[in-house]
Amino acid sequence: MLGKPYIYRPLFVLIAVLTAIAYIPMTALHWVAPHWAELAYAREFVGRLTSAAKEPGHKKPNPYFQPGDAVFEWEPGECWTLGFAKQNLTDSPQVREGIENGRYIVAGYVLNIPSEGIADDLYAKAVWLDDNTGRGGIFYAVVDCIGLSNTDTNKIRAIVWDWARAEDISVRSVQIAATHTHAGIDTTGMWGFPPFDGKDAAFQQLMIEKTARAMIEAYENRQDGQMFLAGAESDDLIRDGRAPYVFDDIITRFRFDPAAEGEADVYLVSAGCHPEIGGSRNPIVSADFPGYMAEYIMEATGAETIFIQGAQGAMITANSERGIDKIRPYGVKFAQYVLGERGSVSEETELPALLNIASAEVEVPIENILFLAVHRVGMINHTAYRVHGKPYRYATACELSYLRLGDRENSVDILIVPGELAPELAMGGFSTEESSARGGEYPRRALFDILQDYPFASERQIVFGLANHFTGYILPDNDYVVHDWLPYVLEGVDRFGKGHYEETNSAGPRTAGVLTKGWQTLLDGVEVEE
């Protein structure tokens, strides 16, 4: 019942009325005892709840959206130009002290866990990539955090855009993603104690500024070289915790080899795997396994590494014991697979210096009553807006991008996704009518299968997830189950008696269909040079 659009407005009006009634005596008491910190806390509490009745406005245009290349080209440039930079988010005395004193909330799986210490530093890392075809380059930044709203993504973009305009630099796309570490400082607000958000304003601003600075310095550090693609077997590193047990068991490795003698390589490593080894109640800040993976690769090869999260939704995770002391061994093991010291790595393929990118905005319905509630009380700052004449009342704008690296013969397709994509939505292998939670077939094709309909498709497709907007899990609708009478607030149980946690952290059951349709429309619009 609570999932129906007609219940939203009465529910939030009821919240507003009740909290307004409570607010009157509290305000009167505040005049008597204005120094009471507890009273000030209570006033903010009811004030936040009162704001829940406020309706989101209408959709506003995104001034930082870039559609990408009007026409995909086939003629490579002479070489790749890549720049790398990183900014430490936790090295200042103020942040260190705040971590030790519990100033920050750790974004684990339990709400309101104050930080108690730090195991390793959090970073914002960025690359500038240009194919030297004269069309400009792209930025790709990754932050050691749980996720970023499109609001904060655009704040970062605003800094980079102002700098690029002042320097007359041609930028085709600015992509900003999260590693999704569950031992990071809360950057979305969702891990606070409702109705208070878990973000710290000062740290949030520092993260925004340092992420932008990392991108600018990446451009300044650019150098020419070659790019090589390889795949490493993940073997027993990764497991799937939810049927239909589908995931990409190949770790994708891009290695940039600078032309200048003595310059170190740069690795871009992508795999779908939750960084949650610290555990659900862990109070120690850490970048989780991507941080220790990068540390090992640096010690072994002298190369910098940026980890890009893949399709890890529902629920691809590390095949490891949990605990803060278990993170380093797993990170080291992961790095050894990346470098071929364990398992096997395919022969490297050189990618010709050719980059094409196309992006689109899509409207994702917000049907999760809990998502709406935390948005309205100000816990999260995602952009949400009202819609009319549709079976849903609220929505958020998300970006999709199709990034193609390489020429006709040697290339890789990358689908850049704004959330935690269930791998079967990309790779196929959906639950059948007999095995699905709702007893039906998935009504659409997998994204990689759709991509094969187009003449520009590569032999290898991968996903870069959690980019530009934190939208939660993206799940097949034939396997989507919510609680019967309190959807999204309580965990649903399917016809086989299995719990469905992921739905409580998703925008709604229409998300997969909307994104799939968005991808198809985007790919239909790609024009290719003859």
Coordinates of C-alpha atoms in Angstrom, one line a residue, residues 44 48 89-90 92-107 112-115 122 145-148 152 155 184-193 196-209 285 378-381:
E44 CA 16.3 20.5 14.4
R48 CA 13.7 18.2 9.6
L89 CA 41.4 13.0 1.7
T90 CA 42.4 12.0 5.2
S92 CA 45.2 16.7 7.3
P93 CA 45.5 16.9 11.1
Q94 CA 41.9 18.2 11.3
V95 CA 40.5 15.2 9.4
R96 CA 42.7 12.7 11.4
E97 CA 41.6 14.2 14.6
G98 CA 37.9 14.1 13.5
I99 CA 38.3 10.4 12.6
E100 CA 39.8 9.6 16.0
N101 CA 37.2 11.6 17.9
G102 CA 34.1 10.1 16.1
R103 CA 33.3 13.2 14.1
Y104 CA 32.5 11.2 11.0
I105 CA 30.0 8.5 10.2
V106 CA 31.3 5.3 8.6
A107 CA 29.1 4.1 5.7
N112 CA 25.1 6.0 12.8
I113 CA 28.5 4.3 13.4
P114 CA 31.0 7.0 14.5
S115 CA 34.6 6.6 13.3
L122 CA 41.1 7.6 1.5
C145 CA 33.7 6.6 -0.7
I146 CA 30.3 4.9 -0.7
G147 CA 28.8 7.1 -3.4
L148 CA 28.2 10.6 -4.6
D152 CA 27.8 16.8 -5.4
K155 CA 29.7 20.7 -7.7
G184 CA 34.7 5.1 4.1
I185 CA 33.3 8.3 5.5
D186 CA 29.6 8.8 4.7
T187 CA 29.4 11.1 1.6
T188 CA 25.7 10.5 0.8
G189 CA 24.1 11.2 4.2
M190 CA 22.2 7.9 4.3
W191 CA 24.2 6.4 7.1
G192 CA 23.2 9.0 9.7
F193 CA 20.7 8.6 12.5
F196 CA 19.9 13.6 10.7
D197 CA 22.3 12.9 7.7
G198 CA 25.7 11.3 8.1
K199 CA 27.6 13.8 6.1
D200 CA 30.1 16.3 7.6
A201 CA 29.9 19.6 5.7
A202 CA 33.6 20.4 6.0
F203 CA 34.7 17.0 4.9
Q204 CA 32.2 17.1 2.0
Q205 CA 33.6 20.4 0.8
L206 CA 37.2 19.1 1.1
M207 CA 36.3 16.0 -0.9
I208 CA 34.6 18.1 -3.6
E209 CA 37.6 20.5 -3.9
V285 CA 38.1 4.2 8.2
G378 CA 17.4 16.5 4.0
M379 CA 19.5 13.4 4.7
I380 CA 20.5 13.1 1.1
N381 CA 20.9 15.9 -1.5

